[in-house]
Coordinates of N, CA, C and O in Angstrom, one line a residue:
X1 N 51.9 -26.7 0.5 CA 51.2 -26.8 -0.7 C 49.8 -27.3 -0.5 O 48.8 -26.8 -1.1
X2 N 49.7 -28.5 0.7 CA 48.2 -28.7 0.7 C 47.2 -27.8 1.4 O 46.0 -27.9 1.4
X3 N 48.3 -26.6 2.2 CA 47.3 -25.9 2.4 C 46.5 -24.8 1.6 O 45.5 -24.2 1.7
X4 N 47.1 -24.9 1.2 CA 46.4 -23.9 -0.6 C 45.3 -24.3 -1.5 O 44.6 -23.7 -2.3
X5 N 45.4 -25.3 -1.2 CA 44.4 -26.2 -2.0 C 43.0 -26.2 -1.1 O 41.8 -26.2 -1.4
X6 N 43.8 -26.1 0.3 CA 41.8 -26.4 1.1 C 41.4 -25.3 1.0 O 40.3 -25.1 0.5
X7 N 42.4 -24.0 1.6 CA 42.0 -22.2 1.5 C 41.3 -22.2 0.2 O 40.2 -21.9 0.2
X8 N 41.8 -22.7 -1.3 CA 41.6 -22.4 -2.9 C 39.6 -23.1 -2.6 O 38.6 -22.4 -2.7
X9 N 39.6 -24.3 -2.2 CA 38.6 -24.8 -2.2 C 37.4 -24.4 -1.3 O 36.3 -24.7 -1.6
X10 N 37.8 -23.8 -0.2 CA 37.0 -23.3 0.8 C 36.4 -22.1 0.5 O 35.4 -21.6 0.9
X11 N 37.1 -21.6 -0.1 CA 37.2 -20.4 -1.3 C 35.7 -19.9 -2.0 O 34.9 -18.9 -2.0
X12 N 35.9 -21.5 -2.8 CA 35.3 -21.6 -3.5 C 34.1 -21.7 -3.6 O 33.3 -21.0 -4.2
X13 N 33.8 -22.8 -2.6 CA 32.5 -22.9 -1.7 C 31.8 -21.9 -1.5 O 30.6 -21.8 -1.9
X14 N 32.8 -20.6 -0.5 CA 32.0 -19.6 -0.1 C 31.2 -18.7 -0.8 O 30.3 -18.0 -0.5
X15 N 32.1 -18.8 -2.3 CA 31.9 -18.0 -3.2 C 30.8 -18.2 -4.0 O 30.2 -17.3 -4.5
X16 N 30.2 -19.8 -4.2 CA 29.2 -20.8 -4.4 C 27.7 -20.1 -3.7 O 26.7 -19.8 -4.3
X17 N 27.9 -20.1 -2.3 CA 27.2 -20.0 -1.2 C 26.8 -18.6 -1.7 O 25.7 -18.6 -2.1
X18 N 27.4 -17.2 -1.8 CA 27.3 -16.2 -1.9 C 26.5 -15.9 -3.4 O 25.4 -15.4 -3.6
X19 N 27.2 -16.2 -4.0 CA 25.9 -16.2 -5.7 C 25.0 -16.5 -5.3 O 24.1 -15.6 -5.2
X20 N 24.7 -18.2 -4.8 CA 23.5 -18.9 -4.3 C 22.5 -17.8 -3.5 O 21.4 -17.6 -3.8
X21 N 23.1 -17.2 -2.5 CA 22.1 -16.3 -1.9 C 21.6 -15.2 -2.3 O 20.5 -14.8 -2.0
X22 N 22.8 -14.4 -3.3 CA 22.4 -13.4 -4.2 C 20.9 -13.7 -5.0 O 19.9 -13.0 -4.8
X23 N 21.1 -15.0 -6.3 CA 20.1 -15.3 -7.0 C 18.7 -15.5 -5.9 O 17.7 -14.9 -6.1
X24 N 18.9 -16.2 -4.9 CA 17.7 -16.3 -4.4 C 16.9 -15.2 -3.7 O 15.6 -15.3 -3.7
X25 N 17.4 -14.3 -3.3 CA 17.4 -12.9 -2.8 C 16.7 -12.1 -4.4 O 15.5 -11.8 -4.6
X26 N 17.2 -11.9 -4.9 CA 16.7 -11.5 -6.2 C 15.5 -11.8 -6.6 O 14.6 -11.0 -6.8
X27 N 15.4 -13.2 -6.8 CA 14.0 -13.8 -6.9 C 12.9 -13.9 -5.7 O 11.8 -13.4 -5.9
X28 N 13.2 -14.4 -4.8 CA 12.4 -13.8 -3.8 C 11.8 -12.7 -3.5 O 10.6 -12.7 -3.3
X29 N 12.4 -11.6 -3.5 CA 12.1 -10.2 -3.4 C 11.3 -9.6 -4.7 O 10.9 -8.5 -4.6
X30 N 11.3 -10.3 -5.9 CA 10.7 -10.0 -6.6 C 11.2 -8.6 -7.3 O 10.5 -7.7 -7.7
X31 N 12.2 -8.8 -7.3 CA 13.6 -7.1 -8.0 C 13.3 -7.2 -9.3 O 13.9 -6.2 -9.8
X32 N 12.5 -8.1 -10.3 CA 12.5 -8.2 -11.1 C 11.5 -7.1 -12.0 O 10.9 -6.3 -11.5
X33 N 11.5 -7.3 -13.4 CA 11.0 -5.9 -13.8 C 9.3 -6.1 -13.7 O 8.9 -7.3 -14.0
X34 N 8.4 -5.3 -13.5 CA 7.7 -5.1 -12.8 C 6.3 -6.1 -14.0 O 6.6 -6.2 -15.2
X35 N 5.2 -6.6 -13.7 CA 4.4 -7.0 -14.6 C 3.2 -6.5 -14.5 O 2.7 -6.5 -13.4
X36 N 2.6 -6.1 -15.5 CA 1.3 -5.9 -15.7 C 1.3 -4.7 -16.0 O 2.4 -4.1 -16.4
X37 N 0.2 -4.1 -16.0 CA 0.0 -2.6 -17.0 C 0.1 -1.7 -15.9 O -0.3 -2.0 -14.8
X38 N 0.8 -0.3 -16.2 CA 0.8 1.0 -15.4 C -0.1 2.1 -15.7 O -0.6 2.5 -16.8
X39 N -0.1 2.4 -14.3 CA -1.3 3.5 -14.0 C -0.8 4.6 -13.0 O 0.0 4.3 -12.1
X40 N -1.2 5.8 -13.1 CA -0.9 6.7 -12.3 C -1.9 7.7 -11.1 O -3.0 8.1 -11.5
X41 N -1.8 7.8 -10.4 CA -2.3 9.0 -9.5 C -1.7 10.3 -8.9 O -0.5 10.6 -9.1
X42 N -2.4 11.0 -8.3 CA -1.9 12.2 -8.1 C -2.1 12.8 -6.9 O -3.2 13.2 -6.5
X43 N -1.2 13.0 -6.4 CA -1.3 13.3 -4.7 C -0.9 14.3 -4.6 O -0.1 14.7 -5.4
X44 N -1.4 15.3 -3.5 CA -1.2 16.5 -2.7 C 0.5 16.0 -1.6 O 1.5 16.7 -1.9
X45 N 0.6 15.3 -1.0 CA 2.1 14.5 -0.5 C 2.4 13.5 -1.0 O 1.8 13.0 -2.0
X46 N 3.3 13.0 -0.3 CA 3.3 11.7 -0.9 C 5.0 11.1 0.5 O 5.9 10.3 0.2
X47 N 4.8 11.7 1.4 CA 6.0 11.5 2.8 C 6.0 10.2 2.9 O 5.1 9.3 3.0
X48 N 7.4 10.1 2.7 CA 8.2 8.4 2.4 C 8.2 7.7 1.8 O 9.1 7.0 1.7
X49 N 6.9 7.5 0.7 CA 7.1 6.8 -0.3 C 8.2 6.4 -1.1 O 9.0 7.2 -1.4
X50 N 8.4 5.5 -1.3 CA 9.7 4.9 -2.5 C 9.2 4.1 -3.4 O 8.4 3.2 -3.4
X51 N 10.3 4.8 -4.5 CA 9.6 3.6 -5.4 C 10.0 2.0 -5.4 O 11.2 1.8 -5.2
X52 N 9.5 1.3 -5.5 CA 9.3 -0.2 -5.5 C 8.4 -0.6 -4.1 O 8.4 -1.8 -3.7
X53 N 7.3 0.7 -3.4 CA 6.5 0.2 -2.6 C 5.5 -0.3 -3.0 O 5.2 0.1 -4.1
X54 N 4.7 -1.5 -2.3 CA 3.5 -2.2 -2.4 C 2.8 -1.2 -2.8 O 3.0 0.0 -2.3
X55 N 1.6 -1.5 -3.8 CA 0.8 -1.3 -3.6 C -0.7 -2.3 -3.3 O -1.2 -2.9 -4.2
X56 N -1.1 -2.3 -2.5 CA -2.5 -3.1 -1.9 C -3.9 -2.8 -2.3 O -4.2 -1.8 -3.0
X57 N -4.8 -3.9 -2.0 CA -6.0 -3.9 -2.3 C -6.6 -4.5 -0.9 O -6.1 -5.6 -0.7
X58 N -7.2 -4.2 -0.2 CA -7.9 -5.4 0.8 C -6.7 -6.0 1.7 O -7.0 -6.8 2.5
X59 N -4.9 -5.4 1.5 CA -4.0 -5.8 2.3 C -3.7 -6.8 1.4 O -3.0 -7.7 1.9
X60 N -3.9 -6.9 -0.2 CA -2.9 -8.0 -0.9 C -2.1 -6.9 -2.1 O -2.5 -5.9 -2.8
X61 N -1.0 -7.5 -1.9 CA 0.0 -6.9 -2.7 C -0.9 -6.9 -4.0 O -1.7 -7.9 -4.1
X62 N -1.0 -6.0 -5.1 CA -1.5 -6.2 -6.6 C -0.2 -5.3 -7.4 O -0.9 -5.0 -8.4
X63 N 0.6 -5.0 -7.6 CA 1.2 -4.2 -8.0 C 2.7 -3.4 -7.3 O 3.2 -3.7 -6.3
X64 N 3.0 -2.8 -7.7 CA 4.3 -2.0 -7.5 C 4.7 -0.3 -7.6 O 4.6 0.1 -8.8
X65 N 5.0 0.8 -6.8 CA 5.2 2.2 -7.2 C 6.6 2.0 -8.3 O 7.7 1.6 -8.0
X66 N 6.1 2.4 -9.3 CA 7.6 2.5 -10.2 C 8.2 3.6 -10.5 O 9.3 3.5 -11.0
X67 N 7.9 4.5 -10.3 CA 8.0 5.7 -10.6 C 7.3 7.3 -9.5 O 6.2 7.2 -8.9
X68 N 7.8 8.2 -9.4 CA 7.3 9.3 -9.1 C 8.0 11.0 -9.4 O 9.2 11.3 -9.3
X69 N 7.2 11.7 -9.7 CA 7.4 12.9 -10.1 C 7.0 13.9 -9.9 O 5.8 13.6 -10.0
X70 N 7.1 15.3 -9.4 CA 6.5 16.4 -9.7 C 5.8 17.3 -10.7 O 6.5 17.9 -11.5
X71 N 4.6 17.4 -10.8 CA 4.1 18.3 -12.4 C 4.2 19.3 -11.5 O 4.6 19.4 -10.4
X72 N 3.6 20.4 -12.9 CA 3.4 21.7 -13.1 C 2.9 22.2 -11.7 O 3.3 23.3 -11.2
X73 N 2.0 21.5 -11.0 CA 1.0 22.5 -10.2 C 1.9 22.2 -8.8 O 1.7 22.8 -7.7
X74 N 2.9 21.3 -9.1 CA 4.0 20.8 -7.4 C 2.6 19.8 -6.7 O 2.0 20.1 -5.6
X75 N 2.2 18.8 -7.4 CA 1.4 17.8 -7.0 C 2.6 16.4 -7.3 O 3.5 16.4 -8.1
X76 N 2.4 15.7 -6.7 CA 3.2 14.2 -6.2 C 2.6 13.6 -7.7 O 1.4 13.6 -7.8
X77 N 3.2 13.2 -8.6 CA 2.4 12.2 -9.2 C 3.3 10.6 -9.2 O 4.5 10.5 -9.3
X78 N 2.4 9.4 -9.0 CA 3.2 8.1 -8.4 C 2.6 7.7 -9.8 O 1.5 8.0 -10.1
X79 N 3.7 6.9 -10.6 CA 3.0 5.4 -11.1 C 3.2 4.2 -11.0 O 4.0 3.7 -10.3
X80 N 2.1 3.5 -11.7 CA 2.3 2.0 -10.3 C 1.9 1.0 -11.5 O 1.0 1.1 -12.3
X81 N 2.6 0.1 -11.4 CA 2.6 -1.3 -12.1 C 1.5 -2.0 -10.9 O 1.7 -2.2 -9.7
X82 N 0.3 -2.1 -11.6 CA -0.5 -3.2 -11.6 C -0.6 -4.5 -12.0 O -0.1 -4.6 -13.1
X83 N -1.1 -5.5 -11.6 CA -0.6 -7.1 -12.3 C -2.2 -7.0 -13.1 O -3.2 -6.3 -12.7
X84 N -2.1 -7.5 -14.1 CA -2.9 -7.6 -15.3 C -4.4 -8.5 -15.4 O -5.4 -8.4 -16.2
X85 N -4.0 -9.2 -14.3 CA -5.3 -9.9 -13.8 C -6.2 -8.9 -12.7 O -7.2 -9.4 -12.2
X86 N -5.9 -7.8 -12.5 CA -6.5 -6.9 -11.6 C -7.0 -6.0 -12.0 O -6.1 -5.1 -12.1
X87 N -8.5 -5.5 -12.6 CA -9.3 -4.8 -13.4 C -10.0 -3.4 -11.9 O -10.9 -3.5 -11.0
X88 N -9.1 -2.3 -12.3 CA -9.4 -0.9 -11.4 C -10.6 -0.3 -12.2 O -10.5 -0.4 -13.5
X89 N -11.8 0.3 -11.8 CA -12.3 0.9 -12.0 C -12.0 2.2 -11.8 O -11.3 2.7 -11.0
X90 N -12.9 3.1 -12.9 CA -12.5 4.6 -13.0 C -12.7 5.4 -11.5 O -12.0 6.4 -11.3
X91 N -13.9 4.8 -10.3 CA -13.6 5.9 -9.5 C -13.1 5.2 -8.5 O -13.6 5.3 -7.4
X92 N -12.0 4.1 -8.9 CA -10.8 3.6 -7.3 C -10.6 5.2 -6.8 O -10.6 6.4 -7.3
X93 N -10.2 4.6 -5.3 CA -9.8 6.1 -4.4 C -8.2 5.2 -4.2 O -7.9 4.0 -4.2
X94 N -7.8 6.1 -4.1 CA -5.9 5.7 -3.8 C -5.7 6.6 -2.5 O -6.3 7.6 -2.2
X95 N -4.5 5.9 -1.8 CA -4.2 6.4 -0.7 C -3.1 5.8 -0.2 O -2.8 4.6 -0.4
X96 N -2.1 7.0 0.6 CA -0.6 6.1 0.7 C -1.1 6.7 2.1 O -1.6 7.6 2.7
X97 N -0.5 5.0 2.4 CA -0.8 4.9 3.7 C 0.5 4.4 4.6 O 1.2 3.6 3.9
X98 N 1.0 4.7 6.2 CA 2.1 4.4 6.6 C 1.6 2.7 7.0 O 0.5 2.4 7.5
X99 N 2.7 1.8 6.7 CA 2.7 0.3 7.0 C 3.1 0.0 8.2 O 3.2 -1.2 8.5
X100 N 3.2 1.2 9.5 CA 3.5 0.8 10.3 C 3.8 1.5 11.4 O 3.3 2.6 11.0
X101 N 4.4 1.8 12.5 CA 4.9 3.0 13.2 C 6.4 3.3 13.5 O 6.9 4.2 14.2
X102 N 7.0 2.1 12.8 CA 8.7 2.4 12.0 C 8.7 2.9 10.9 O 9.9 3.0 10.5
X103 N 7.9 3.4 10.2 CA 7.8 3.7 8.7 C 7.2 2.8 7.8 O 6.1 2.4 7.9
X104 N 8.2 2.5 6.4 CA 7.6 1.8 5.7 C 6.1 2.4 4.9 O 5.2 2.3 5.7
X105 N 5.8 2.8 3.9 CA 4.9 3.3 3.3 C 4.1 3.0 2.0 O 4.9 3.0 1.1
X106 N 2.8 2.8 1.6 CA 2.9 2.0 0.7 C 1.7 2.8 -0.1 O 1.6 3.9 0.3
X107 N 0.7 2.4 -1.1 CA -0.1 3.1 -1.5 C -1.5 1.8 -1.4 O -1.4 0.6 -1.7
X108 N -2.8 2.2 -0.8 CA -3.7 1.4 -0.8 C -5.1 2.0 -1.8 O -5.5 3.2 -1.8
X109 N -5.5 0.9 -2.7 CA -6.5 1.1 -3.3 C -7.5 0.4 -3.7 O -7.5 -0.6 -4.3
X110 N -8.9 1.5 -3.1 CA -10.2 0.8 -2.7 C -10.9 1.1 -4.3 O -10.8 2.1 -5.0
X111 N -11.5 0.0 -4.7 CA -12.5 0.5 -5.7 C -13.6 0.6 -5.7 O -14.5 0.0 -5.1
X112 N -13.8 1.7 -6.7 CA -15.4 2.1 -6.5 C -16.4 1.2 -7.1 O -16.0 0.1 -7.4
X113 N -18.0 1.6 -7.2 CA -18.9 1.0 -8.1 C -19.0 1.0 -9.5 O -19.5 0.0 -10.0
X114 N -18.4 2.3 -10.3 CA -18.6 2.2 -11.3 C -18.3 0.7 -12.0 O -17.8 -0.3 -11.6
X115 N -18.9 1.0 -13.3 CA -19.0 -0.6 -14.1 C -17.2 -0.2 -15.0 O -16.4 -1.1 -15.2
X116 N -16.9 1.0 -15.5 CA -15.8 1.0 -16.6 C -14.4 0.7 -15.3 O -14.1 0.8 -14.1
X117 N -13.9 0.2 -16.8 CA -12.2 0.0 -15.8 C -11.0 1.2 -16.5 O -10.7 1.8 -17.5
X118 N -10.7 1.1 -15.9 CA -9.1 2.1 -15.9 C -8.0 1.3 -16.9 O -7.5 0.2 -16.6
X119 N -7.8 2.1 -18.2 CA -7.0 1.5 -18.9 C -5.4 2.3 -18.7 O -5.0 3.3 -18.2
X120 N -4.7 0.7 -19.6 CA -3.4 1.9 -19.3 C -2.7 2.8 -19.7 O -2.3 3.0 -20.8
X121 N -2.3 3.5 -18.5 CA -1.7 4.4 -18.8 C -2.7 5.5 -18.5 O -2.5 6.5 -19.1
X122 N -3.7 5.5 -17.6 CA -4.6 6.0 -17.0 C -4.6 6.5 -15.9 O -4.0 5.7 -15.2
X123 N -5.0 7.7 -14.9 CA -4.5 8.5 -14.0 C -5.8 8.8 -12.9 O -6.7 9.4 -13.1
X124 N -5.6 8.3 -11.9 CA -6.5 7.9 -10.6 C -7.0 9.3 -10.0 O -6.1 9.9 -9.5
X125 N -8.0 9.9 -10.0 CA -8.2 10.9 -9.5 C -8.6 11.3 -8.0 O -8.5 12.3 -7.3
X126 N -9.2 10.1 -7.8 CA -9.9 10.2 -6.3 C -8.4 9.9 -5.2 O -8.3 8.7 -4.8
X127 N -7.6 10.8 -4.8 CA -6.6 10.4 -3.5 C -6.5 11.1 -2.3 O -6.6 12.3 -2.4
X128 N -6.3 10.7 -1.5 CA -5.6 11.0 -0.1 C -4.0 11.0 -0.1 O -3.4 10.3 -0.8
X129 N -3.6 11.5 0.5 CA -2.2 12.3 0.6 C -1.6 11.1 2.1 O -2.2 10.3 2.7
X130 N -0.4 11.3 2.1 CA 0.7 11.1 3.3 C 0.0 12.1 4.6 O -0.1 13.3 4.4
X131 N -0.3 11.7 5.4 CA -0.7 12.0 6.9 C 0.6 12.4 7.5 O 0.7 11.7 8.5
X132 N 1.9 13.2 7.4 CA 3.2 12.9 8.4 C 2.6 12.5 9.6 O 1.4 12.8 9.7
X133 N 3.5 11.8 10.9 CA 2.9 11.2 11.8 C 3.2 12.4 12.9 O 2.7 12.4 14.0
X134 N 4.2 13.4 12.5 CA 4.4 14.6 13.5 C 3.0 15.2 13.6 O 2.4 15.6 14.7
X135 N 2.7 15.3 12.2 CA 1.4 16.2 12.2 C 0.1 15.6 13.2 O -0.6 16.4 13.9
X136 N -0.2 14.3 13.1 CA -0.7 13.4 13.8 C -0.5 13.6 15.6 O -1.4 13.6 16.5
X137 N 0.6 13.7 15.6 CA 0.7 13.6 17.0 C 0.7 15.1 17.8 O 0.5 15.2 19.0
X138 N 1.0 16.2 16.9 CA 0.3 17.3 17.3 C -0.9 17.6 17.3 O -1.2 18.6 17.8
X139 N -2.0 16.7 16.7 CA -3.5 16.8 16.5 C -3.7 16.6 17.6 O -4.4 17.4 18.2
X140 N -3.1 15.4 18.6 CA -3.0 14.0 19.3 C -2.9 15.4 20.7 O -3.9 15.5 21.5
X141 N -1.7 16.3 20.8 CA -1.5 17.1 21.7 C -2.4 17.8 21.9 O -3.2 17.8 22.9
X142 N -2.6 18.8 20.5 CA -3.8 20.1 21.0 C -4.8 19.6 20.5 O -4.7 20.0 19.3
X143 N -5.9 18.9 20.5 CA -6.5 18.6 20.0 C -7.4 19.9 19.5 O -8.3 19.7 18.6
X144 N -7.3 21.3 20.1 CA -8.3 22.6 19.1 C -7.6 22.7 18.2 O -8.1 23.6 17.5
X145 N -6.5 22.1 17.7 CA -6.4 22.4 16.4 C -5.6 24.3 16.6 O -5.9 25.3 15.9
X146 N -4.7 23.9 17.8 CA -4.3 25.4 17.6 C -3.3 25.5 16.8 O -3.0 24.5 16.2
X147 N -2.5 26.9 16.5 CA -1.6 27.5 15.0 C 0.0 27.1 15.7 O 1.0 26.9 15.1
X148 N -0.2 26.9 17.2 CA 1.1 26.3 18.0 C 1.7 27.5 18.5 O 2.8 27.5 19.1
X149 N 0.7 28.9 18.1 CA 1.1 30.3 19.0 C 1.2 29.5 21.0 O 0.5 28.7 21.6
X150 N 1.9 30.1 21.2 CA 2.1 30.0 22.9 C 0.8 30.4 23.4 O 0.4 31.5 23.3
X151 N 0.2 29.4 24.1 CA -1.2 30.1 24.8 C -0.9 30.6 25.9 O 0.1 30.1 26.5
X152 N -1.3 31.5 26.5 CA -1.9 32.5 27.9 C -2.3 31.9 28.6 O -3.6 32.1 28.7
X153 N -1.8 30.8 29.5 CA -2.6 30.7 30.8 C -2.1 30.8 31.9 O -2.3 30.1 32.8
X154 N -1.0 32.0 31.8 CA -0.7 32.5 33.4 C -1.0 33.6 33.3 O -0.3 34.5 33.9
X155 N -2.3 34.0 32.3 CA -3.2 35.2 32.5 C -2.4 36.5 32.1 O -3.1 37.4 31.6
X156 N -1.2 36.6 32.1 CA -0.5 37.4 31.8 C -1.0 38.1 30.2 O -0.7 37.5 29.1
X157 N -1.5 39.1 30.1 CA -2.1 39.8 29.0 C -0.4 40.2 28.0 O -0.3 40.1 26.7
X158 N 0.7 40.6 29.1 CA 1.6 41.1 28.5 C 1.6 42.9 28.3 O 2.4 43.7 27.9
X159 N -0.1 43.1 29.1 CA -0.2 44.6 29.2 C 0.5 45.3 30.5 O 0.6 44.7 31.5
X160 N 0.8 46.5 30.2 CA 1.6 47.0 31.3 C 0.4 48.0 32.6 O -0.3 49.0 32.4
X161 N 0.6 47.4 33.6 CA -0.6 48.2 34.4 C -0.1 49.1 35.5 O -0.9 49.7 36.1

């Protein structure tokens, strides 16, 4: 019988411990629903992105991707919770950029000179697209920028003589 009681209690502990890390995991990570006003842009790609990626300023988090969709023309469109203390002007440039060379992907945004700000529910026009890193590393190989036809350099024309 007394062993039932320490298993019941040991139990319980663990069970203690496990909420405990749940709640703090939740709040840490900031899972919570997103703050400040949203805004959108519109990309030509958008490779790896997910929603709940950073989005940055200068390398500081300001916001959150909450959303993304396809329109009419098959352009990426991302929307992004901004924190409310952070005033975008109309010609910010946006750009999703890879966080690393394991992946990870996020959206970065530089702002322009203009004096007006981006209200919400407002849609970023100036962007850059997802770079894939294949694409990259075939620039990296051929660097002329060939079509990746098989080149001729055992002279062989293929004509019959």
């Amino acid at each position: 019988m007394g062993r039932n009681i320490v298993e019941t209690v040991i139990g319980a502990i663990v069970l203690c411990v496990a909420i405990a890390f749940g709640v703090y995991a939740f709040t840490a990570t900031e899972a919570t629903a997103p703050k400040g006003y949203e805004i959108s842009a519109r990309f030509p790609r958008v490779d790896g992105l997910k929603r709940g990626a950073d989005v940055t300023m200068a390398g500081i988090k300001i916001g959150t991707v909450t959303g993304m969709e396809l329109d009419k023309d098959y352009y990426a469109i991302v929307r992004m919770s901004i924190r409310n203390d952070i005033k975008l002007t109309t010609d910010t440039f946006a750009k999703v950029i890879s966080e690393s060379l394991l992946g990870g992907t996020g959206v970065t945004l530089e702002p322009g000179g203009n004096e007006q700000y981006l209200a919400a529910g407002a849609m970023i026009t100036k962007t850059q697209g997802a770079i894939p890193f294949t694409d990259l590393l075939s620039r990296f190989i051929q660097p002329g920028g060939t079509s990746g036809a098989p080149s001729n350099a055992g002279g062989d024309s293929g004509e019959k003589k």
